[in-house]
mmCIF file of C-alpha atoms and ligand atoms in Angstrom:
data_model
loop_
_atom_site.group_PDB
_atom_site.id
_atom_site.type_symbol
_atom_site.label_atom_id
_atom_site.label_comp_id
_atom_site.label_asym_id
_atom_site.label_seq_id
_atom_site.Cartn_x
_atom_site.Cartn_y
_atom_site.Cartn_z
ATOM 1 C CA UNK A 1 17.498 -19.295 -36.236
ATOM 2 C CA UNK A 2 16.663 -19.694 -32.408
ATOM 3 C CA UNK A 3 14.604 -23.007 -31.363
ATOM 4 C CA UNK A 4 12.295 -20.642 -29.559
ATOM 5 C CA UNK A 5 12.821 -16.936 -30.138
ATOM 6 C CA UNK A 6 9.592 -15.637 -28.425
ATOM 7 C CA UNK A 7 10.454 -13.665 -25.355
ATOM 8 C CA UNK A 8 7.035 -11.389 -24.915
ATOM 9 C CA UNK A 9 5.314 -14.054 -23.012
ATOM 10 C CA UNK A 10 4.067 -11.276 -20.528
ATOM 11 C CA UNK A 11 2.193 -9.628 -23.511
ATOM 12 C CA UNK A 12 0.664 -12.924 -24.469
ATOM 13 C CA UNK A 13 0.891 -16.823 -24.923
ATOM 14 C CA UNK A 14 0.862 -19.038 -27.323
ATOM 15 C CA UNK A 15 -2.269 -21.446 -26.764
ATOM 16 C CA UNK A 16 -1.370 -24.682 -25.542
ATOM 17 C CA UNK A 17 -1.986 -27.968 -27.012
ATOM 18 C CA UNK A 18 -4.608 -28.834 -24.062
ATOM 19 C CA UNK A 19 -6.471 -25.684 -24.179
ATOM 20 C CA UNK A 20 -6.511 -26.139 -28.237
ATOM 21 C CA UNK A 21 -8.323 -29.374 -27.733
ATOM 22 C CA UNK A 22 -10.614 -28.584 -24.890
ATOM 23 C CA UNK A 23 -11.542 -25.805 -26.901
ATOM 24 C CA UNK A 24 -12.509 -27.889 -30.005
ATOM 25 C CA UNK A 25 -13.894 -30.738 -28.155
ATOM 26 C CA UNK A 26 -16.270 -28.124 -26.017
ATOM 27 C CA UNK A 27 -16.901 -26.566 -29.391
ATOM 28 C CA UNK A 28 -18.100 -29.622 -31.571
ATOM 29 C CA UNK A 29 -19.951 -31.353 -28.152
ATOM 30 C CA UNK A 30 -21.091 -28.575 -26.037
ATOM 31 C CA UNK A 31 -21.946 -25.692 -28.407
ATOM 32 C CA UNK A 32 -25.696 -25.418 -27.182
ATOM 33 C CA UNK A 33 -26.743 -22.270 -25.464
ATOM 34 C CA UNK A 34 -26.529 -23.197 -21.765
ATOM 35 C CA UNK A 35 -29.864 -20.935 -20.743
ATOM 36 C CA UNK A 36 -32.076 -23.469 -22.853
ATOM 37 C CA UNK A 37 -34.176 -25.924 -21.506
ATOM 38 C CA UNK A 38 -33.394 -29.305 -23.417
ATOM 39 C CA UNK A 39 -30.821 -32.097 -22.391
ATOM 40 C CA UNK A 40 -27.701 -30.782 -23.878
ATOM 41 C CA UNK A 41 -28.201 -27.471 -22.665
ATOM 42 C CA UNK A 42 -28.487 -29.094 -19.312
ATOM 43 C CA UNK A 43 -25.125 -30.697 -19.924
ATOM 44 C CA UNK A 44 -23.454 -27.373 -21.027
ATOM 45 C CA UNK A 45 -24.605 -25.683 -18.144
ATOM 46 C CA UNK A 46 -23.337 -28.245 -15.990
ATOM 47 C CA UNK A 47 -20.102 -28.411 -17.497
ATOM 48 C CA UNK A 48 -19.909 -24.547 -17.214
ATOM 49 C CA UNK A 49 -20.977 -25.219 -13.054
ATOM 50 C CA UNK A 50 -18.253 -27.406 -12.999
ATOM 51 C CA UNK A 51 -15.250 -25.582 -13.915
ATOM 52 C CA UNK A 52 -16.660 -22.605 -12.027
ATOM 53 C CA UNK A 53 -16.348 -24.919 -9.043
ATOM 54 C CA UNK A 54 -13.183 -25.994 -9.817
ATOM 55 C CA UNK A 55 -11.830 -22.593 -10.261
ATOM 56 C CA UNK A 56 -13.328 -21.474 -7.109
ATOM 57 C CA UNK A 57 -11.689 -24.592 -5.641
ATOM 58 C CA UNK A 58 -8.144 -23.537 -6.919
ATOM 59 C CA UNK A 59 -8.600 -19.709 -5.580
ATOM 60 C CA UNK A 60 -9.912 -20.969 -1.848
ATOM 61 C CA UNK A 61 -13.066 -19.662 -2.563
ATOM 62 C CA UNK A 62 -16.041 -21.937 -0.759
ATOM 63 C CA UNK A 63 -18.930 -20.455 -2.676
ATOM 64 C CA UNK A 64 -18.343 -20.907 -6.659
ATOM 65 C CA UNK A 65 -20.990 -18.246 -7.605
ATOM 66 C CA UNK A 66 -18.288 -15.431 -6.651
ATOM 67 C CA UNK A 67 -16.572 -16.122 -9.802
ATOM 68 C CA UNK A 68 -17.439 -14.405 -12.820
ATOM 69 C CA UNK A 69 -16.256 -15.841 -16.384
ATOM 70 C CA UNK A 70 -15.476 -12.522 -18.663
ATOM 71 C CA UNK A 71 -13.455 -11.750 -21.513
ATOM 72 C CA UNK A 72 -10.486 -11.201 -19.669
ATOM 73 C CA UNK A 73 -8.724 -8.811 -17.280
ATOM 74 C CA UNK A 74 -9.536 -5.524 -19.039
ATOM 75 C CA UNK A 75 -13.384 -6.057 -18.698
ATOM 76 C CA UNK A 76 -12.846 -7.362 -15.125
ATOM 77 C CA UNK A 77 -10.659 -4.783 -13.708
ATOM 78 C CA UNK A 78 -12.967 -1.958 -15.399
ATOM 79 C CA UNK A 79 -16.030 -3.510 -13.863
ATOM 80 C CA UNK A 80 -14.550 -2.860 -10.577
ATOM 81 C CA UNK A 81 -12.926 0.367 -10.589
ATOM 82 C CA UNK A 82 -16.262 1.875 -12.299
ATOM 83 C CA UNK A 83 -18.272 0.726 -9.178
ATOM 84 C CA UNK A 84 -16.189 2.037 -6.451
ATOM 85 C CA UNK A 85 -15.818 6.001 -5.858
ATOM 86 C CA UNK A 86 -12.731 6.293 -3.131
ATOM 87 C CA UNK A 87 -10.194 4.159 -4.211
ATOM 88 C CA UNK A 88 -6.376 3.624 -3.625
ATOM 89 C CA UNK A 89 -4.248 2.216 -6.252
ATOM 90 C CA UNK A 90 -0.615 1.196 -6.885
ATOM 91 C CA UNK A 91 1.747 3.265 -9.061
ATOM 92 C CA UNK A 92 1.920 0.586 -11.161
ATOM 93 C CA UNK A 93 -1.561 -0.723 -11.753
ATOM 94 C CA UNK A 94 -2.133 -1.805 -15.611
ATOM 95 C CA UNK A 95 -3.853 1.143 -17.567
ATOM 96 C CA UNK A 96 -6.975 -0.610 -17.387
ATOM 97 C CA UNK A 97 -7.148 -0.056 -13.672
ATOM 98 C CA UNK A 98 -5.098 3.069 -13.382
ATOM 99 C CA UNK A 99 -7.332 4.929 -16.265
ATOM 100 C CA UNK A 100 -10.495 3.536 -14.916
ATOM 101 C CA UNK A 101 -10.127 4.149 -11.059
ATOM 102 C CA UNK A 102 -11.689 6.942 -9.238
ATOM 103 C CA UNK A 103 -8.326 7.309 -7.306
ATOM 104 C CA UNK A 104 -7.778 8.528 -4.023
ATOM 105 C CA UNK A 105 -4.411 7.789 -3.376
ATOM 106 C CA UNK A 106 -1.475 6.484 -5.310
ATOM 107 C CA UNK A 107 0.704 4.040 -3.392
ATOM 108 C CA UNK A 108 4.186 4.466 -4.699
ATOM 109 C CA UNK A 109 6.785 1.735 -5.418
ATOM 110 C CA UNK A 110 10.311 1.680 -4.168
ATOM 111 C CA UNK A 111 12.553 2.515 -7.291
ATOM 112 C CA UNK A 112 14.907 -0.367 -6.294
ATOM 113 C CA UNK A 113 12.006 -3.142 -5.954
ATOM 114 C CA UNK A 114 9.368 -2.093 -7.608
ATOM 115 C CA UNK A 115 7.127 -2.795 -4.730
ATOM 116 C CA UNK A 116 4.358 -1.308 -2.708
ATOM 117 C CA UNK A 117 5.813 -0.776 0.940
ATOM 118 C CA UNK A 118 3.374 -2.122 3.356
ATOM 119 C CA UNK A 119 3.474 1.439 6.021
ATOM 120 C CA UNK A 120 2.030 3.375 3.077
ATOM 121 C CA UNK A 121 -0.971 0.991 3.048
ATOM 122 C CA UNK A 122 -1.127 1.280 6.712
ATOM 123 C CA UNK A 123 -0.856 5.168 6.360
ATOM 124 C CA UNK A 124 -3.811 5.168 4.023
ATOM 125 C CA UNK A 125 -6.303 3.552 6.308
ATOM 126 C CA UNK A 126 -5.216 6.346 9.020
ATOM 127 C CA UNK A 127 -5.607 9.365 6.893
ATOM 128 C CA UNK A 128 -8.157 8.498 4.046
ATOM 129 C CA UNK A 129 -11.678 7.715 6.185
ATOM 130 C CA UNK A 130 -13.470 7.358 3.104
ATOM 131 C CA UNK A 131 -11.767 4.601 1.416
ATOM 132 C CA UNK A 132 -13.710 2.006 0.068
ATOM 133 C CA UNK A 133 -11.206 -0.045 -1.939
ATOM 134 C CA UNK A 134 -7.443 -0.808 -2.441
ATOM 135 C CA UNK A 135 -5.909 -2.025 -5.824
ATOM 136 C CA UNK A 136 -2.609 -3.522 -5.869
ATOM 137 C CA UNK A 137 -1.566 -6.369 -8.390
ATOM 138 C CA UNK A 138 -0.037 -9.660 -7.754
ATOM 139 C CA UNK A 139 2.772 -9.311 -10.292
ATOM 140 C CA UNK A 140 3.752 -6.300 -12.468
ATOM 141 C CA UNK A 141 3.689 -6.675 -16.291
ATOM 142 C CA UNK A 142 6.267 -5.110 -17.117
ATOM 143 C CA UNK A 143 9.230 -5.372 -14.459
ATOM 144 C CA UNK A 144 8.078 -8.733 -12.995
ATOM 145 C CA UNK A 145 7.729 -7.418 -9.374
ATOM 146 C CA UNK A 146 5.894 -9.079 -7.271
ATOM 147 C CA UNK A 147 3.708 -7.076 -4.734
ATOM 148 C CA UNK A 148 3.027 -8.207 -1.271
ATOM 149 C CA UNK A 149 -0.768 -9.188 -1.951
ATOM 150 C CA UNK A 150 -1.379 -11.243 0.407
ATOM 151 C CA UNK A 151 -0.022 -9.049 3.592
ATOM 152 C CA UNK A 152 -1.986 -6.189 1.695
ATOM 153 C CA UNK A 153 -5.392 -8.205 1.590
ATOM 154 C CA UNK A 154 -4.901 -9.625 5.352
ATOM 155 C CA UNK A 155 -4.304 -5.576 6.480
ATOM 156 C CA UNK A 156 -7.035 -4.501 4.291
ATOM 157 C CA UNK A 157 -9.473 -6.992 6.221
ATOM 158 C CA UNK A 158 -8.608 -5.913 9.713
ATOM 159 C CA UNK A 159 -9.386 -2.411 8.501
ATOM 160 C CA UNK A 160 -12.616 -3.126 6.996
ATOM 161 C CA UNK A 161 -11.523 -1.979 3.517
ATOM 162 C CA UNK A 162 -12.062 -4.158 0.459
ATOM 163 C CA UNK A 163 -9.280 -5.335 -1.791
ATOM 164 C CA UNK A 164 -8.857 -6.245 -5.067
ATOM 165 C CA UNK A 165 -6.123 -7.826 -6.911
ATOM 166 C CA UNK A 166 -5.462 -7.919 -10.125
ATOM 167 C CA UNK A 167 -3.621 -11.481 -10.544
ATOM 168 C CA UNK A 168 -3.241 -11.219 -14.661
ATOM 169 C CA UNK A 169 0.264 -11.613 -14.299
ATOM 170 C CA UNK A 170 0.610 -14.181 -11.763
ATOM 171 C CA UNK A 171 -1.971 -17.163 -12.657
ATOM 172 C CA UNK A 172 -0.213 -19.483 -14.484
ATOM 173 C CA UNK A 173 3.198 -18.699 -13.459
ATOM 174 C CA UNK A 174 3.178 -18.765 -9.939
ATOM 175 C CA UNK A 175 1.342 -20.969 -6.713
ATOM 176 C CA UNK A 176 0.192 -20.123 -3.590
ATOM 177 C CA UNK A 177 -3.487 -19.638 -5.470
ATOM 178 C CA UNK A 178 -5.724 -20.586 -2.707
ATOM 179 C CA UNK A 179 -4.474 -17.243 -0.424
ATOM 180 C CA UNK A 180 -6.120 -15.647 -2.906
ATOM 181 C CA UNK A 181 -9.830 -16.737 -1.894
ATOM 182 C CA UNK A 182 -8.097 -16.182 2.167
ATOM 183 C CA UNK A 183 -6.838 -12.383 1.090
ATOM 184 C CA UNK A 184 -8.571 -10.921 -1.924
ATOM 185 C CA UNK A 185 -12.207 -9.769 -2.244
ATOM 186 C CA UNK A 186 -12.118 -9.125 -5.821
ATOM 187 C CA UNK A 187 -9.380 -11.124 -8.105
ATOM 188 C CA UNK A 188 -8.656 -10.339 -11.628
ATOM 189 C CA UNK A 189 -7.309 -13.064 -14.108
ATOM 190 C CA UNK A 190 -6.534 -13.974 -17.955
ATOM 191 C CA UNK A 191 -6.514 -16.879 -19.728
ATOM 192 C CA UNK A 192 -4.132 -15.676 -22.674
ATOM 193 C CA UNK A 193 -1.176 -14.831 -20.385
ATOM 194 C CA UNK A 194 -0.952 -18.790 -19.581
ATOM 195 C CA UNK A 195 -1.553 -20.706 -22.865
ATOM 196 C CA UNK A 196 -5.527 -20.264 -22.761
ATOM 197 C CA UNK A 197 -7.510 -18.119 -25.845
ATOM 198 C CA UNK A 198 -7.426 -14.935 -25.774
ATOM 199 C CA UNK A 199 -10.969 -12.996 -25.111
ATOM 200 C CA UNK A 200 -11.396 -15.086 -21.923
ATOM 201 C CA UNK A 201 -10.990 -14.299 -17.617
ATOM 202 C CA UNK A 202 -12.657 -14.188 -14.786
ATOM 203 C CA UNK A 203 -13.350 -11.889 -11.602
ATOM 204 C CA UNK A 204 -14.031 -12.993 -8.334
ATOM 205 C CA UNK A 205 -16.410 -11.252 -6.401
ATOM 206 C CA UNK A 206 -17.253 -10.980 -2.135
ATOM 207 C CA UNK A 207 -19.692 -12.762 -0.955
ATOM 208 C CA UNK A 208 -23.314 -11.493 -0.858
ATOM 209 C CA UNK A 209 -21.995 -8.379 -2.645
ATOM 210 C CA UNK A 210 -24.294 -6.008 -3.840
ATOM 211 C CA UNK A 211 -27.044 -7.488 -6.217
ATOM 212 C CA UNK A 212 -26.657 -4.473 -8.713
ATOM 213 C CA UNK A 213 -23.031 -5.367 -9.253
ATOM 214 C CA UNK A 214 -23.156 -6.571 -12.954
ATOM 215 C CA UNK A 215 -20.681 -6.751 -15.692
ATOM 216 C CA UNK A 216 -23.229 -6.409 -18.129
ATOM 217 C CA UNK A 217 -26.823 -6.375 -17.973
ATOM 218 C CA UNK A 218 -30.151 -8.087 -19.776
ATOM 219 C CA UNK A 219 -30.171 -11.816 -18.850
ATOM 220 C CA UNK A 220 -29.440 -14.002 -16.113
ATOM 221 C CA UNK A 221 -26.030 -15.300 -16.739
ATOM 222 C CA UNK A 222 -23.219 -16.022 -14.455
ATOM 223 C CA UNK A 223 -25.241 -15.814 -11.654
ATOM 224 C CA UNK A 224 -26.966 -12.338 -12.890
ATOM 225 C CA UNK A 225 -23.776 -10.725 -13.007
ATOM 226 C CA UNK A 226 -22.595 -10.902 -16.483
ATOM 227 C CA UNK A 227 -25.308 -11.034 -19.294
ATOM 228 C CA UNK A 228 -24.876 -12.678 -22.305
ATOM 229 C CA UNK A 229 -24.222 -16.263 -23.354
ATOM 230 C CA UNK A 230 -21.091 -17.825 -22.371
ATOM 231 C CA UNK A 231 -18.360 -18.697 -24.244
ATOM 232 C CA UNK A 232 -18.244 -21.922 -22.804
ATOM 233 C CA UNK A 233 -15.342 -23.359 -25.309
ATOM 234 C CA UNK A 234 -13.159 -20.378 -24.512
ATOM 235 C CA UNK A 235 -13.961 -20.960 -20.275
ATOM 236 C CA UNK A 236 -13.086 -24.915 -20.697
ATOM 237 C CA UNK A 237 -9.860 -24.092 -22.886
ATOM 238 C CA UNK A 238 -8.713 -21.935 -19.754
ATOM 239 C CA UNK A 239 -9.356 -24.036 -17.337
ATOM 240 C CA UNK A 240 -7.121 -26.834 -19.457
ATOM 241 C CA UNK A 241 -4.296 -24.440 -19.774
ATOM 242 C CA UNK A 242 -4.619 -23.538 -16.203
ATOM 243 C CA UNK A 243 -4.526 -27.401 -15.302
ATOM 244 C CA UNK A 244 -1.234 -27.810 -17.149
ATOM 245 C CA UNK A 245 0.464 -24.489 -16.367
ATOM 246 C CA UNK A 246 0.839 -24.504 -12.594
ATOM 247 C CA UNK A 247 4.376 -25.305 -12.361
ATOM 248 C CA UNK A 248 6.729 -24.378 -9.624
ATOM 249 C CA UNK A 249 8.718 -21.036 -10.312
ATOM 250 C CA UNK A 250 12.317 -21.388 -11.507
ATOM 251 C CA UNK A 251 14.333 -18.097 -11.917
ATOM 252 C CA UNK A 252 17.418 -19.831 -12.446
ATOM 253 C CA UNK A 253 17.364 -19.690 -16.352
ATOM 254 C CA UNK A 254 16.434 -15.536 -16.004
ATOM 255 C CA UNK A 255 19.077 -15.097 -13.575
ATOM 256 C CA UNK A 256 21.700 -16.599 -15.131
ATOM 257 C CA UNK A 257 20.973 -14.750 -18.320
ATOM 258 C CA UNK A 258 21.267 -11.388 -16.189
ATOM 259 C CA UNK A 259 24.590 -12.457 -14.980
ATOM 260 C CA UNK A 260 25.930 -13.355 -18.055
ATOM 261 C CA UNK A 261 24.619 -10.126 -19.942
ATOM 262 C CA UNK A 262 25.868 -8.001 -17.396
ATOM 263 C CA UNK A 263 29.278 -9.427 -17.967
ATOM 264 C CA UNK A 264 28.973 -9.126 -21.834
ATOM 265 C CA UNK A 265 27.660 -5.627 -22.011
ATOM 266 C CA UNK A 266 28.958 -2.940 -20.275
ATOM 267 C CA UNK A 267 26.627 -0.485 -19.085
ATOM 268 C CA UNK A 268 23.332 -2.338 -19.004
ATOM 269 C CA UNK A 269 21.440 -1.925 -15.931
ATOM 270 C CA UNK A 270 18.442 -4.290 -14.715
ATOM 271 C CA UNK A 271 15.339 -2.594 -13.288
ATOM 272 C CA UNK A 272 13.487 -4.279 -10.281
ATOM 273 C CA UNK A 273 16.396 -6.469 -9.525
ATOM 274 C CA UNK A 274 16.752 -5.837 -5.779
ATOM 275 C CA UNK A 275 13.071 -6.957 -5.443
ATOM 276 C CA UNK A 276 11.646 -10.233 -5.810
ATOM 277 C CA UNK A 277 10.135 -10.593 -9.489
ATOM 278 C CA UNK A 278 8.493 -13.163 -11.629
ATOM 279 C CA UNK A 279 10.416 -16.055 -12.493
ATOM 280 C CA UNK A 280 10.167 -15.043 -16.351
ATOM 281 C CA UNK A 281 10.670 -11.589 -16.553
ATOM 282 C CA UNK A 282 13.476 -9.199 -16.998
ATOM 283 C CA UNK A 283 13.662 -5.625 -17.411
ATOM 284 C CA UNK A 284 16.972 -3.711 -18.395
ATOM 285 C CA UNK A 285 18.210 -0.463 -19.773
ATOM 286 C CA UNK A 286 20.713 -1.042 -22.981
ATOM 287 C CA UNK A 287 23.754 1.260 -22.987
ATOM 288 C CA UNK A 288 23.192 2.645 -26.702
ATOM 289 C CA UNK A 289 20.374 3.512 -28.984
ATOM 290 C CA UNK A 290 16.760 3.109 -29.098
ATOM 291 C CA UNK A 291 15.173 0.089 -27.894
ATOM 292 C CA UNK A 292 13.198 0.023 -31.014
ATOM 293 C CA UNK A 293 16.306 -0.274 -33.155
ATOM 294 C CA UNK A 294 17.065 -3.108 -30.580
ATOM 295 C CA UNK A 295 13.535 -4.811 -30.978
ATOM 296 C CA UNK A 296 13.804 -4.253 -34.717
ATOM 297 C CA UNK A 297 17.465 -5.690 -35.046
ATOM 298 C CA UNK A 298 16.490 -8.698 -32.326
ATOM 299 C CA UNK A 299 13.143 -9.247 -34.648
ATOM 300 C CA UNK A 300 14.971 -9.842 -37.873
ATOM 301 C CA UNK A 301 17.192 -12.484 -36.105
ATOM 302 C CA UNK A 302 13.859 -14.316 -34.801
ATOM 303 C CA UNK A 303 13.609 -13.001 -31.541
ATOM 304 C CA UNK A 304 10.132 -10.985 -29.998
ATOM 305 C CA UNK A 305 10.715 -8.970 -27.144
ATOM 306 C CA UNK A 306 9.200 -5.833 -25.611
ATOM 307 C CA UNK A 307 10.188 -2.189 -25.318
ATOM 308 C CA UNK A 308 7.807 -2.135 -22.219
ATOM 309 C CA UNK A 309 4.140 -3.372 -22.125
ATOM 310 C CA UNK A 310 2.133 -4.102 -25.100
ATOM 311 C CA UNK A 311 -0.109 -1.311 -24.111
ATOM 312 C CA UNK A 312 2.458 1.260 -23.591
ATOM 313 C CA UNK A 313 4.830 0.086 -26.618
ATOM 314 C CA UNK A 314 2.337 1.298 -29.304
ATOM 315 C CA UNK A 315 1.954 4.816 -27.406
ATOM 316 C CA UNK A 316 5.116 6.053 -28.027
ATOM 317 C CA UNK A 317 5.053 7.551 -24.710
ATOM 318 C CA UNK A 318 6.968 6.477 -21.302
ATOM 319 C CA UNK A 319 5.558 4.204 -19.204
ATOM 320 C CA UNK A 320 4.401 5.180 -15.948
ATOM 321 C CA UNK A 321 5.791 2.190 -14.396
ATOM 322 C CA UNK A 322 9.141 2.983 -15.487
ATOM 323 C CA UNK A 323 8.762 6.617 -14.219
ATOM 324 C CA UNK A 324 7.257 4.988 -11.147
ATOM 325 C CA UNK A 325 10.893 2.587 -11.187
ATOM 326 C CA UNK A 326 12.609 6.282 -10.670
ATOM 327 C CA UNK A 327 14.313 5.948 -14.824
ATOM 328 C CA UNK A 328 14.722 9.541 -16.799
ATOM 329 C CA UNK A 329 13.563 10.067 -20.090
ATOM 330 C CA UNK A 330 16.656 8.858 -21.700
ATOM 331 C CA UNK A 331 16.748 5.581 -20.201
ATOM 332 C CA UNK A 332 13.200 5.105 -20.789
ATOM 333 C CA UNK A 333 14.071 5.259 -24.286
ATOM 334 C CA UNK A 334 16.669 2.214 -23.927
ATOM 335 C CA UNK A 335 14.622 -0.053 -22.172
ATOM 336 C CA UNK A 336 13.702 -3.731 -23.188
ATOM 337 C CA UNK A 337 11.446 -6.199 -21.116
ATOM 338 C CA UNK A 338 12.384 -9.610 -22.039
ATOM 339 C CA UNK A 339 9.484 -12.589 -20.800
ATOM 340 C CA UNK A 340 10.040 -16.120 -20.885
ATOM 341 C CA UNK A 341 7.848 -19.320 -21.308
ATOM 342 C CA UNK A 342 7.493 -22.608 -19.212
ATOM 343 C CA UNK A 343 9.384 -24.128 -22.456
ATOM 344 C CA UNK A 344 11.621 -21.583 -23.086
ATOM 345 C CA UNK A 345 15.037 -23.784 -22.306
ATOM 346 C CA UNK A 346 18.596 -22.703 -21.210
ATOM 347 C CA UNK A 347 19.494 -22.790 -25.321
ATOM 348 C CA UNK A 348 16.952 -20.320 -25.871
ATOM 349 C CA UNK A 349 17.775 -17.844 -23.416
ATOM 350 C CA UNK A 350 22.172 -18.273 -24.544
ATOM 351 C CA UNK A 351 20.835 -17.495 -28.018
ATOM 352 C CA UNK A 352 19.095 -14.480 -27.161
ATOM 353 C CA UNK A 353 21.751 -13.318 -24.828
ATOM 354 C CA UNK A 354 23.677 -14.147 -28.187
ATOM 355 C CA UNK A 355 21.807 -12.174 -30.052
ATOM 356 C CA UNK A 356 21.907 -8.886 -27.810
ATOM 357 C CA UNK A 357 25.525 -9.031 -27.760
ATOM 358 C CA UNK A 358 25.735 -8.820 -31.832
ATOM 359 C CA UNK A 359 23.122 -6.102 -31.714
ATOM 360 C CA UNK A 360 25.661 -4.250 -29.361
ATOM 361 C CA UNK A 361 28.639 -4.750 -31.377
ATOM 362 C CA UNK A 362 27.149 -3.640 -34.093
ATOM 363 C CA UNK A 363 25.978 -0.530 -32.512
ATOM 364 C CA UNK A 364 29.538 0.096 -31.198
ATOM 365 C CA UNK A 365 31.122 -0.214 -34.238
ATOM 366 C CA UNK A 366 28.613 2.535 -35.530
ATOM 367 C CA UNK A 367 29.899 4.910 -32.931
HETATM 368 N N1 PLP B 401 -4.423 -6.602 -15.894
HETATM 369 C C1 PLP B 401 -2.466 -7.222 -16.209
HETATM 370 C C2 PLP B 401 -1.468 -6.879 -15.301
HETATM 371 C C3 PLP B 401 -2.031 -7.397 -17.744
HETATM 372 O O1 PLP B 401 -0.639 -7.692 -17.596
HETATM 373 C C4 PLP B 401 -2.836 -7.187 -18.573
HETATM 374 C C5 PLP B 401 -2.306 -7.274 -20.449
HETATM 375 O O2 PLP B 401 -2.032 -6.595 -20.755
HETATM 376 C C6 PLP B 401 -4.100 -6.717 -18.623
HETATM 377 C C7 PLP B 401 -4.527 -6.319 -17.364
HETATM 378 C C8 PLP B 401 -5.247 -7.027 -19.545
HETATM 379 O O3 PLP B 401 -5.341 -8.011 -19.627
HETATM 380 P P1 PLP B 401 -6.829 -8.513 -20.969
HETATM 381 O O4 PLP B 401 -5.572 -8.848 -22.481
HETATM 382 O O5 PLP B 401 -7.107 -10.210 -20.623
HETATM 383 O O6 PLP B 401 -7.806 -7.824 -21.004
#
């Protein structure tokens, strides 16, 4: 049995010790409604605003009120997409962007790197005068492909178009967080992707943005942007996880795994390998049998992997990301995604490799 066979961190992560402690401490000591007027409520309000300031600071944002705490990335992305009429999104956005956007244009990605090309963004400015917003994620949840969000942000500024960046897969995995404030107008994050609890996240909005923009109405919370009693324990836990998880990216273990896998399983193909990817993600097409068969066998052996994103996995239809990467229907049914965490060791990766090789041997023997 492996030490840690969980390789689905892009779907969600286990809550880390610091987040759990912060959640318990805040629930026990600061459970009062921060909108009430007595002393304890005031303390809760102060804590909330401190946490907002801390997050704004980390993002390179001078005005903390530009940060809205939300229930996660879906709510945040939905709100932005519903608000704007004429937007351009990349071909590989998460369904919560893709299915909500009033998309005027779709930016394609390169089939080898999985990355949006800057020239395509520039071309948009020339041809789409009515464009109000561009949305490109920081890193893709399925392939791990890192997008040129800083550069796109700069180009949007120059063109006077707003820029939204879904950073749900970037936060807690990668650095350069201050660049978000510099280059993005809207930024989305989600706590459960980096060791925080589920059901908490954030959205940043531009300074002095339309006062009518609100994620929920009926109360003054979140500086009038999202009514409803704030989840202070969840927010404190998210920030505790955030403090813990800002490590330097190191893709060495993943890279070694891919080299070994290519050597041991003939015909395995990696998706998006030619581009820059998150250090923890590997997506590959196995040479035989459906990915579900692999998944079931791996699960029995103690390894949790994915057949794509959690969202498309349950639906049984091909992922738009795989389509964008030029995979044919047959290859799509053989795609496996593995995504590690900060605690995944070299031994865990070797054990996963061993289990994959074992599966392949078993399938080969049945042919
Ligand atoms: N955006 C991306 C890139 C994601 O990977 C996810 C999670 O799968 C989401 C948005 C949705 O996040 P949440 O679960 O916080 O709603």
